[in-house]
Amino acid sequence: MNYIDAREAPLRNNGLIKLHGAEAFAGMRAAGRLAAETLDMIGEHVAPGITTAELDRLCNEFIVARGGVSAPLNYRGYPKTSCISLNHVVCHGIPGDRVLREGDILNIDVTPLLDGWHGDSSRMYVAGKPSVKAKRLIEVTYECLMRGVAAAKPGATTGDIGHAIQEYAESNRCSVVRDFCGHGLGQVFHDAPNIMHYGNPGEGLVLKPGMIFTIEPMINLGKWQVKILGDGWTAVTRDKSLSAQFEHSIGITDTGNEIFTTSPAGLHHPFID
């Protein structure tokens, strides 16, 4: 796969890996911060009794009030601002009339588009008190994300990222979903390259400064296989085991990487001391 200066590339996914400059990193910082602030805001509303549609509405109002628009809304026909995935839903859960119950775990995924740049991030939340198994899954999944991020640096490969995630997940008796992956990001919502969350060290694409992409592992308590429901979007675990996900948008720098979607309030996951 070839690399290209992002300033010379079309604003679409043409299979080339865009290498971005300082202006792009500045745009991604602003968009990523809005995504993180949205996820900071919504956490205080996650509680038994609220519907996922209401959580989605609050996210949309927050993004619009700050000059952004929701990239997922009407993207390939998707009907909502956010994806809200509960319990055994792996990803792309559509907000609706479902009322949160005590002990539900949920991933909320937002992508505000701000001044032409996409800030893509997701976190796990808990309605009330989680089960012991759910709490462990969430903690393992967050650690998987951060190990994947730590592996992302110039000269490393996409396989290094995937291996770091897979090794930790499987050492904790969890599985890594194969059907979905991270992706290039910037002025294009879903761009090259794909970032797999499993793999072998040294394999895959070499990471270069200027690359911008998401890392977003989906980790299951049971087996990794998933299926898509009849709405064409919602992915669930085939064995109905719990699933969790965290996501950051990052850029590769000369010395490592920059996380664009770090929580300004330090609310990275539900169990912050």
PDB file of C-alpha atoms in Angstrom:
ATOM      1  CA  MET A   1       0.000   0.000   0.000  1.00  0.00           C
ATOM      2  CA  ASN A   2       1.323   3.441  -0.917  1.00  0.00           C
ATOM      3  CA  TYR A   3       1.620   6.567   1.203  1.00  0.00           C
ATOM      4  CA  ILE A   4       0.714  10.040  -0.027  1.00  0.00           C
ATOM      5  CA  ASP A   5       1.026  13.614   1.215  1.00  0.00           C
ATOM      6  CA  ALA A   6      -2.495  14.363   2.470  1.00  0.00           C
ATOM      7  CA  ARG A   7      -2.411  17.804   0.807  1.00  0.00           C
ATOM      8  CA  GLU A   8      -2.187  16.073  -2.573  1.00  0.00           C
ATOM      9  CA  ALA A   9      -4.840  13.442  -1.888  1.00  0.00           C
ATOM     10  CA  PRO A  10      -8.537  13.575  -2.778  1.00  0.00           C
ATOM     11  CA  LEU A  11     -11.018  13.902   0.092  1.00  0.00           C
ATOM     12  CA  ARG A  12     -12.094  10.287  -0.147  1.00  0.00           C
ATOM     13  CA  ASN A  13     -10.763   6.851   0.611  1.00  0.00           C
ATOM     14  CA  ASN A  14      -8.758   5.919  -2.460  1.00  0.00           C
ATOM     15  CA  GLY A  15      -6.724   3.226  -0.742  1.00  0.00           C
ATOM     16  CA  LEU A  16      -3.661   5.424  -0.204  1.00  0.00           C
ATOM     17  CA  ILE A  17      -2.412   6.186   3.294  1.00  0.00           C
ATOM     18  CA  LYS A  18      -2.464   9.931   3.899  1.00  0.00           C
ATOM     19  CA  LEU A  19       0.449  11.518   5.742  1.00  0.00           C
ATOM     20  CA  HIS A  20      -0.741  14.680   7.458  1.00  0.00           C
ATOM     21  CA  GLY A  21       1.057  17.819   8.598  1.00  0.00           C
ATOM     22  CA  ALA A  22       0.798  20.292  11.470  1.00  0.00           C
ATOM     23  CA  GLU A  23      -2.440  21.891  10.235  1.00  0.00           C
ATOM     24  CA  ALA A  24      -4.187  18.532  10.213  1.00  0.00           C
ATOM     25  CA  PHE A  25      -2.948  17.689  13.705  1.00  0.00           C
ATOM     26  CA  ALA A  26      -4.340  21.019  14.934  1.00  0.00           C
ATOM     27  CA  GLY A  27      -7.711  20.271  13.343  1.00  0.00           C
ATOM     28  CA  MET A  28      -7.749  16.798  14.862  1.00  0.00           C
ATOM     29  CA  ARG A  29      -6.926  18.168  18.310  1.00  0.00           C
ATOM     30  CA  ALA A  30     -10.016  20.387  18.202  1.00  0.00           C
ATOM     31  CA  ALA A  31     -12.319  17.707  16.810  1.00  0.00           C
ATOM     32  CA  GLY A  32     -10.936  15.087  19.170  1.00  0.00           C
ATOM     33  CA  ARG A  33     -11.404  17.349  22.150  1.00  0.00           C
ATOM     34  CA  LEU A  34     -15.053  17.897  21.207  1.00  0.00           C
ATOM     35  CA  ALA A  35     -15.551  14.133  21.006  1.00  0.00           C
ATOM     36  CA  ALA A  36     -13.927  13.694  24.415  1.00  0.00           C
ATOM     37  CA  GLU A  37     -15.936  16.515  25.959  1.00  0.00           C
ATOM     38  CA  THR A  38     -19.136  14.959  24.606  1.00  0.00           C
ATOM     39  CA  LEU A  39     -18.264  11.656  26.253  1.00  0.00           C
ATOM     40  CA  ASP A  40     -17.343  13.461  29.484  1.00  0.00           C
ATOM     41  CA  MET A  41     -20.734  15.180  29.469  1.00  0.00           C
ATOM     42  CA  ILE A  42     -22.868  12.137  28.771  1.00  0.00           C
ATOM     43  CA  GLY A  43     -21.424  10.069  31.608  1.00  0.00           C
ATOM     44  CA  GLU A  44     -23.385  11.900  34.291  1.00  0.00           C
ATOM     45  CA  HIS A  45     -26.636  11.036  32.493  1.00  0.00           C
ATOM     46  CA  VAL A  46     -26.013   7.282  32.255  1.00  0.00           C
ATOM     47  CA  ALA A  47     -28.251   5.737  34.922  1.00  0.00           C
ATOM     48  CA  PRO A  48     -31.089   3.235  35.231  1.00  0.00           C
ATOM     49  CA  GLY A  49     -34.325   4.655  33.825  1.00  0.00           C
ATOM     50  CA  ILE A  50     -32.995   6.739  30.916  1.00  0.00           C
ATOM     51  CA  THR A  51     -33.476   5.641  27.311  1.00  0.00           C
ATOM     52  CA  THR A  52     -30.670   5.311  24.819  1.00  0.00           C
ATOM     53  CA  ALA A  53     -32.569   7.733  22.558  1.00  0.00           C
ATOM     54  CA  GLU A  54     -32.366  10.396  25.257  1.00  0.00           C
ATOM     55  CA  LEU A  55     -28.627   9.849  25.632  1.00  0.00           C
ATOM     56  CA  ASP A  56     -28.293  10.228  21.872  1.00  0.00           C
ATOM     57  CA  ARG A  57     -30.304  13.457  21.905  1.00  0.00           C
ATOM     58  CA  LEU A  58     -28.088  14.924  24.604  1.00  0.00           C
ATOM     59  CA  CYS A  59     -24.960  14.060  22.628  1.00  0.00           C
ATOM     60  CA  ASN A  60     -26.328  15.702  19.497  1.00  0.00           C
ATOM     61  CA  GLU A  61     -27.329  18.888  21.315  1.00  0.00           C
ATOM     62  CA  PHE A  62     -23.893  19.145  22.913  1.00  0.00           C
ATOM     63  CA  ILE A  63     -22.048  18.711  19.616  1.00  0.00           C
ATOM     64  CA  VAL A  64     -24.246  21.166  17.685  1.00  0.00           C
ATOM     65  CA  ALA A  65     -24.047  23.806  20.437  1.00  0.00           C
ATOM     66  CA  ARG A  66     -20.270  23.788  20.034  1.00  0.00           C
ATOM     67  CA  GLY A  67     -20.238  24.266  16.287  1.00  0.00           C
ATOM     68  CA  GLY A  68     -19.997  20.625  15.221  1.00  0.00           C
ATOM     69  CA  VAL A  69     -22.252  18.201  13.421  1.00  0.00           C
ATOM     70  CA  SER A  70     -22.576  14.477  13.910  1.00  0.00           C
ATOM     71  CA  ALA A  71     -20.731  12.547  11.208  1.00  0.00           C
ATOM     72  CA  PRO A  72     -22.639   9.265  11.804  1.00  0.00           C
ATOM     73  CA  LEU A  73     -26.073  10.898  11.385  1.00  0.00           C
ATOM     74  CA  ASN A  74     -27.346   9.800   7.947  1.00  0.00           C
ATOM     75  CA  TYR A  75     -23.959   8.232   7.128  1.00  0.00           C
ATOM     76  CA  ARG A  76     -24.850   5.389   4.767  1.00  0.00           C
ATOM     77  CA  GLY A  77     -28.373   5.639   6.136  1.00  0.00           C
ATOM     78  CA  TYR A  78     -27.474   5.429   9.837  1.00  0.00           C
ATOM     79  CA  PRO A  79     -30.354   7.169  11.667  1.00  0.00           C
ATOM     80  CA  LYS A  80     -28.772   8.564  14.847  1.00  0.00           C
ATOM     81  CA  THR A  81     -25.979  10.788  16.176  1.00  0.00           C
ATOM     82  CA  SER A  82     -24.242   8.125  18.252  1.00  0.00           C
ATOM     83  CA  CYS A  83     -23.868   4.373  18.436  1.00  0.00           C
ATOM     84  CA  ILE A  84     -24.942   2.995  21.827  1.00  0.00           C
ATOM     85  CA  SER A  85     -24.165  -0.678  22.319  1.00  0.00           C
ATOM     86  CA  LEU A  86     -25.484  -2.479  25.414  1.00  0.00           C
ATOM     87  CA  ASN A  87     -24.253  -5.669  27.078  1.00  0.00           C
ATOM     88  CA  HIS A  88     -23.829  -8.285  24.327  1.00  0.00           C
ATOM     89  CA  VAL A  89     -24.036  -5.696  21.519  1.00  0.00           C
ATOM     90  CA  VAL A  90     -20.539  -5.407  20.076  1.00  0.00           C
ATOM     91  CA  CYS A  91     -20.933  -2.163  18.116  1.00  0.00           C
ATOM     92  CA  HIS A  92     -23.277   0.007  16.023  1.00  0.00           C
ATOM     93  CA  GLY A  93     -26.209  -0.280  18.406  1.00  0.00           C
ATOM     94  CA  ILE A  94     -28.942   2.139  17.296  1.00  0.00           C
ATOM     95  CA  PRO A  95     -30.326   4.366  20.093  1.00  0.00           C
ATOM     96  CA  GLY A  96     -34.040   3.942  20.694  1.00  0.00           C
ATOM     97  CA  ASP A  97     -36.669   3.271  23.348  1.00  0.00           C
ATOM     98  CA  ARG A  98     -34.555   0.813  25.331  1.00  0.00           C
ATOM     99  CA  VAL A  99     -34.511   1.879  28.996  1.00  0.00           C
ATOM    100  CA  LEU A 100     -31.280   1.331  30.891  1.00  0.00           C
ATOM    101  CA  ARG A 101     -31.519  -1.182  33.716  1.00  0.00           C
ATOM    102  CA  GLU A 102     -29.393  -1.661  36.811  1.00  0.00           C
ATOM    103  CA  GLY A 103     -26.099  -3.278  35.868  1.00  0.00           C
ATOM    104  CA  ASP A 104     -26.276  -2.595  32.137  1.00  0.00           C
ATOM    105  CA  ILE A 105     -22.927  -1.835  30.525  1.00  0.00           C
ATOM    106  CA  LEU A 106     -22.837   0.257  27.374  1.00  0.00           C
ATOM    107  CA  ASN A 107     -20.452   1.723  24.857  1.00  0.00           C
ATOM    108  CA  ILE A 108     -21.199   5.215  23.548  1.00  0.00           C
ATOM    109  CA  ASP A 109     -19.433   6.100  20.289  1.00  0.00           C
ATOM    110  CA  VAL A 110     -19.474   9.646  18.888  1.00  0.00           C
ATOM    111  CA  THR A 111     -17.826  11.318  15.920  1.00  0.00           C
ATOM    112  CA  PRO A 112     -18.305  15.086  15.763  1.00  0.00           C
ATOM    113  CA  LEU A 113     -17.260  16.754  12.528  1.00  0.00           C
ATOM    114  CA  LEU A 114     -15.693  20.111  13.408  1.00  0.00           C
ATOM    115  CA  ASP A 115     -14.328  22.489  10.764  1.00  0.00           C
ATOM    116  CA  GLY A 116     -13.871  19.590   8.378  1.00  0.00           C
ATOM    117  CA  TRP A 117     -12.126  17.211  10.816  1.00  0.00           C
ATOM    118  CA  HIS A 118     -13.509  14.046  12.432  1.00  0.00           C
ATOM    119  CA  GLY A 119     -13.030  13.350  16.140  1.00  0.00           C
ATOM    120  CA  ASP A 120     -13.890   9.680  16.699  1.00  0.00           C
ATOM    121  CA  SER A 121     -13.984   8.152  20.179  1.00  0.00           C
ATOM    122  CA  SER A 122     -15.943   5.776  22.387  1.00  0.00           C
ATOM    123  CA  ARG A 123     -16.026   4.735  26.022  1.00  0.00           C
ATOM    124  CA  MET A 124     -17.735   2.249  28.276  1.00  0.00           C
ATOM    125  CA  TYR A 125     -20.300   3.283  30.896  1.00  0.00           C
ATOM    126  CA  VAL A 126     -22.273   1.452  33.583  1.00  0.00           C
ATOM    127  CA  ALA A 127     -25.881   2.032  34.642  1.00  0.00           C
ATOM    128  CA  GLY A 128     -25.648   1.530  38.380  1.00  0.00           C
ATOM    129  CA  LYS A 129     -23.316  -1.176  39.654  1.00  0.00           C
ATOM    130  CA  PRO A 130     -21.742  -3.666  37.242  1.00  0.00           C
ATOM    131  CA  SER A 131     -21.315  -7.378  37.828  1.00  0.00           C
ATOM    132  CA  VAL A 132     -17.844  -8.618  38.732  1.00  0.00           C
ATOM    133  CA  LYS A 133     -17.461 -10.123  35.249  1.00  0.00           C
ATOM    134  CA  ALA A 134     -18.591  -6.920  33.529  1.00  0.00           C
ATOM    135  CA  LYS A 135     -16.192  -4.805  35.568  1.00  0.00           C
ATOM    136  CA  ARG A 136     -13.280  -7.092  34.703  1.00  0.00           C
ATOM    137  CA  LEU A 137     -14.187  -7.026  31.006  1.00  0.00           C
ATOM    138  CA  ILE A 138     -14.266  -3.233  30.963  1.00  0.00           C
ATOM    139  CA  GLU A 139     -10.913  -2.996  32.723  1.00  0.00           C
ATOM    140  CA  VAL A 140      -9.323  -5.519  30.354  1.00  0.00           C
ATOM    141  CA  THR A 141     -10.717  -3.716  27.313  1.00  0.00           C
ATOM    142  CA  TYR A 142      -9.389  -0.341  28.414  1.00  0.00           C
ATOM    143  CA  GLU A 143      -5.965  -1.850  28.987  1.00  0.00           C
ATOM    144  CA  CYS A 144      -6.130  -3.445  25.525  1.00  0.00           C
ATOM    145  CA  LEU A 145      -6.731  -0.015  23.993  1.00  0.00           C
ATOM    146  CA  MET A 146      -3.876   1.613  25.858  1.00  0.00           C
ATOM    147  CA  ARG A 147      -1.454  -1.214  25.026  1.00  0.00           C
ATOM    148  CA  GLY A 148      -2.418  -0.831  21.383  1.00  0.00           C
ATOM    149  CA  VAL A 149      -1.816   2.916  21.582  1.00  0.00           C
ATOM    150  CA  ALA A 150       1.568   2.372  23.254  1.00  0.00           C
ATOM    151  CA  ALA A 151       2.621   0.123  20.362  1.00  0.00           C
ATOM    152  CA  ALA A 152       1.810   2.808  17.765  1.00  0.00           C
ATOM    153  CA  LYS A 153       5.014   4.659  16.883  1.00  0.00           C
ATOM    154  CA  PRO A 154       7.086   5.355  13.791  1.00  0.00           C
ATOM    155  CA  GLY A 155       8.816   2.251  12.474  1.00  0.00           C
ATOM    156  CA  ALA A 156       6.392  -0.103  14.209  1.00  0.00           C
ATOM    157  CA  THR A 157       3.757  -1.985  12.230  1.00  0.00           C
ATOM    158  CA  THR A 158       0.008  -2.419  12.356  1.00  0.00           C
ATOM    159  CA  GLY A 159       0.704  -6.006  13.390  1.00  0.00           C
ATOM    160  CA  ASP A 160       2.521  -4.716  16.482  1.00  0.00           C
ATOM    161  CA  ILE A 161      -0.650  -2.869  17.509  1.00  0.00           C
ATOM    162  CA  GLY A 162      -2.859  -5.896  16.936  1.00  0.00           C
ATOM    163  CA  HIS A 163      -0.485  -8.239  18.750  1.00  0.00           C
ATOM    164  CA  ALA A 164      -0.312  -6.007  21.835  1.00  0.00           C
ATOM    165  CA  ILE A 165      -4.111  -6.019  22.055  1.00  0.00           C
ATOM    166  CA  GLN A 166      -4.635  -9.696  21.291  1.00  0.00           C
ATOM    167  CA  GLU A 167      -1.930 -10.929  23.666  1.00  0.00           C
ATOM    168  CA  TYR A 168      -3.363  -9.037  26.631  1.00  0.00           C
ATOM    169  CA  ALA A 169      -6.997  -9.920  25.883  1.00  0.00           C
ATOM    170  CA  GLU A 170      -6.325 -13.614  25.480  1.00  0.00           C
ATOM    171  CA  SER A 171      -4.067 -13.739  28.548  1.00  0.00           C
ATOM    172  CA  ASN A 172      -7.142 -12.568  30.468  1.00  0.00           C
ATOM    173  CA  ARG A 173      -9.387 -15.263  28.940  1.00  0.00           C
ATOM    174  CA  CYS A 174     -11.164 -12.814  26.647  1.00  0.00           C
ATOM    175  CA  SER A 175     -11.407 -12.740  22.849  1.00  0.00           C
ATOM    176  CA  VAL A 176     -10.815 -10.067  20.205  1.00  0.00           C
ATOM    177  CA  VAL A 177     -13.547  -9.409  17.643  1.00  0.00           C
ATOM    178  CA  ARG A 178     -12.194  -9.922  14.112  1.00  0.00           C
ATOM    179  CA  ASP A 179     -15.058  -8.480  12.083  1.00  0.00           C
ATOM    180  CA  PHE A 180     -14.429  -4.785  12.820  1.00  0.00           C
ATOM    181  CA  CYS A 181     -11.278  -2.686  12.933  1.00  0.00           C
ATOM    182  CA  GLY A 182      -9.830   0.744  13.444  1.00  0.00           C
ATOM    183  CA  HIS A 183      -9.404   2.984  10.417  1.00  0.00           C
ATOM    184  CA  GLY A 184      -7.699   5.974   8.933  1.00  0.00           C
ATOM    185  CA  LEU A 185      -9.279   9.280   9.894  1.00  0.00           C
ATOM    186  CA  GLY A 186      -9.035  13.008   9.255  1.00  0.00           C
ATOM    187  CA  GLN A 187     -11.139  14.910   6.756  1.00  0.00           C
ATOM    188  CA  VAL A 188     -12.401  11.501   5.617  1.00  0.00           C
ATOM    189  CA  PHE A 189     -14.519   9.579   8.166  1.00  0.00           C
ATOM    190  CA  HIS A 190     -13.315   6.083   7.247  1.00  0.00           C
ATOM    191  CA  ASP A 191     -10.006   6.071   5.400  1.00  0.00           C
ATOM    192  CA  ALA A 192      -7.042   3.792   4.782  1.00  0.00           C
ATOM    193  CA  PRO A 193      -5.487   1.922   6.469  1.00  0.00           C
ATOM    194  CA  ASN A 194      -7.496  -0.642   8.415  1.00  0.00           C
ATOM    195  CA  ILE A 195      -6.123  -1.179  11.928  1.00  0.00           C
ATOM    196  CA  MET A 196      -6.722  -4.772  13.010  1.00  0.00           C
ATOM    197  CA  HIS A 197      -6.879  -5.542  16.713  1.00  0.00           C
ATOM    198  CA  TYR A 198      -5.121  -8.876  16.409  1.00  0.00           C
ATOM    199  CA  GLY A 199      -1.989  -9.923  14.568  1.00  0.00           C
ATOM    200  CA  ASN A 200       1.696 -10.768  14.702  1.00  0.00           C
ATOM    201  CA  PRO A 201       4.634  -8.516  15.586  1.00  0.00           C
ATOM    202  CA  GLY A 202       6.404  -7.028  12.588  1.00  0.00           C
ATOM    203  CA  GLU A 203       3.629  -7.844  10.138  1.00  0.00           C
ATOM    204  CA  GLY A 204       1.356  -5.417   8.325  1.00  0.00           C
ATOM    205  CA  LEU A 205       1.981  -1.819   7.345  1.00  0.00           C
ATOM    206  CA  VAL A 206       4.853   0.275   8.660  1.00  0.00           C
ATOM    207  CA  LEU A 207       3.695   3.285  10.684  1.00  0.00           C
ATOM    208  CA  LYS A 208       5.010   6.673   9.539  1.00  0.00           C
ATOM    209  CA  PRO A 209       4.783  10.174  11.043  1.00  0.00           C
ATOM    210  CA  GLY A 210       1.653  11.941   9.848  1.00  0.00           C
ATOM    211  CA  MET A 211      -0.606   8.898   9.840  1.00  0.00           C
ATOM    212  CA  ILE A 212      -3.918   9.464  11.654  1.00  0.00           C
ATOM    213  CA  PHE A 213      -6.199   6.584  12.615  1.00  0.00           C
ATOM    214  CA  THR A 214      -8.401   5.060  15.293  1.00  0.00           C
ATOM    215  CA  ILE A 215      -7.666   2.154  17.590  1.00  0.00           C
ATOM    216  CA  GLU A 216     -10.922   0.696  18.882  1.00  0.00           C
ATOM    217  CA  PRO A 217     -10.712  -2.899  20.138  1.00  0.00           C
ATOM    218  CA  MET A 218     -13.920  -4.819  20.774  1.00  0.00           C
ATOM    219  CA  ILE A 219     -13.327  -7.474  23.440  1.00  0.00           C
ATOM    220  CA  ASN A 220     -15.722 -10.294  24.347  1.00  0.00           C
ATOM    221  CA  LEU A 221     -15.992 -12.357  27.519  1.00  0.00           C
ATOM    222  CA  GLY A 222     -16.877 -15.345  25.363  1.00  0.00           C
ATOM    223  CA  LYS A 223     -15.978 -16.253  21.801  1.00  0.00           C
ATOM    224  CA  TRP A 224     -15.067 -13.607  19.215  1.00  0.00           C
ATOM    225  CA  GLN A 225     -17.710 -14.447  16.595  1.00  0.00           C
ATOM    226  CA  VAL A 226     -20.470 -11.904  15.959  1.00  0.00           C
ATOM    227  CA  LYS A 227     -23.605 -11.572  13.844  1.00  0.00           C
ATOM    228  CA  ILE A 228     -25.479  -8.595  12.382  1.00  0.00           C
ATOM    229  CA  LEU A 229     -29.132  -8.145  13.308  1.00  0.00           C
ATOM    230  CA  GLY A 230     -31.923  -7.464  10.854  1.00  0.00           C
ATOM    231  CA  ASP A 231     -31.547  -3.671  11.071  1.00  0.00           C
ATOM    232  CA  GLY A 232     -28.321  -4.047   9.097  1.00  0.00           C
ATOM    233  CA  TRP A 233     -26.250  -2.238  11.734  1.00  0.00           C
ATOM    234  CA  THR A 234     -26.363  -3.831  15.183  1.00  0.00           C
ATOM    235  CA  ALA A 235     -23.592  -6.384  15.753  1.00  0.00           C
ATOM    236  CA  VAL A 236     -23.974  -8.822  18.670  1.00  0.00           C
ATOM    237  CA  THR A 237     -21.934 -11.673  20.092  1.00  0.00           C
ATOM    238  CA  ARG A 238     -23.097 -15.022  18.706  1.00  0.00           C
ATOM    239  CA  ASP A 239     -22.844 -16.661  22.117  1.00  0.00           C
ATOM    240  CA  LYS A 240     -24.577 -13.696  23.834  1.00  0.00           C
ATOM    241  CA  SER A 241     -21.525 -13.033  25.991  1.00  0.00           C
ATOM    242  CA  LEU A 242     -20.791  -9.501  27.187  1.00  0.00           C
ATOM    243  CA  SER A 243     -18.747  -7.233  24.910  1.00  0.00           C
ATOM    244  CA  ALA A 244     -16.871  -3.983  25.581  1.00  0.00           C
ATOM    245  CA  GLN A 245     -15.022  -1.380  23.525  1.00  0.00           C
ATOM    246  CA  PHE A 246     -12.909   1.744  23.943  1.00  0.00           C
ATOM    247  CA  GLU A 247     -11.672   3.970  21.119  1.00  0.00           C
ATOM    248  CA  HIS A 248      -9.129   6.726  20.647  1.00  0.00           C
ATOM    249  CA  SER A 249      -8.131   8.749  17.588  1.00  0.00           C
ATOM    250  CA  ILE A 250      -4.353   9.154  17.375  1.00  0.00           C
ATOM    251  CA  GLY A 251      -1.679  10.615  15.117  1.00  0.00           C
ATOM    252  CA  ILE A 252       1.806   9.188  14.602  1.00  0.00           C
ATOM    253  CA  THR A 253       4.540  11.715  15.448  1.00  0.00           C
ATOM    254  CA  ASP A 254       8.298  11.677  14.963  1.00  0.00           C
ATOM    255  CA  THR A 255       8.785  10.215  18.432  1.00  0.00           C
ATOM    256  CA  GLY A 256       5.613   8.254  19.167  1.00  0.00           C
ATOM    257  CA  ASN A 257       1.982   9.278  18.935  1.00  0.00           C
ATOM    258  CA  GLU A 258      -0.492  11.913  20.031  1.00  0.00           C
ATOM    259  CA  ILE A 259      -3.916  10.952  21.389  1.00  0.00           C
ATOM    260  CA  PHE A 260      -6.472  13.467  20.137  1.00  0.00           C
ATOM    261  CA  THR A 261      -9.411  12.173  22.207  1.00  0.00           C
ATOM    262  CA  THR A 262      -8.055  12.135  25.768  1.00  0.00           C
ATOM    263  CA  SER A 263     -10.712  13.079  28.340  1.00  0.00           C
ATOM    264  CA  PRO A 264     -10.167  16.689  29.529  1.00  0.00           C
ATOM    265  CA  ALA A 265     -11.776  15.692  32.844  1.00  0.00           C
ATOM    266  CA  GLY A 266      -9.774  12.489  33.251  1.00  0.00           C
ATOM    267  CA  LEU A 267     -12.875  10.327  32.813  1.00  0.00           C
ATOM    268  CA  HIS A 268     -11.185   7.693  30.677  1.00  0.00           C
ATOM    269  CA  HIS A 269     -13.210   4.751  32.002  1.00  0.00           C
ATOM    270  CA  PRO A 270     -15.918   4.191  34.640  1.00  0.00           C
ATOM    271  CA  PHE A 271     -13.657   2.960  37.417  1.00  0.00           C
ATOM    272  CA  ILE A 272     -11.340   5.923  37.861  1.00  0.00           C
ATOM    273  CA  ASP A 273     -10.281   6.113  41.518  1.00  0.00           C
TER     274      ASP A 273
END
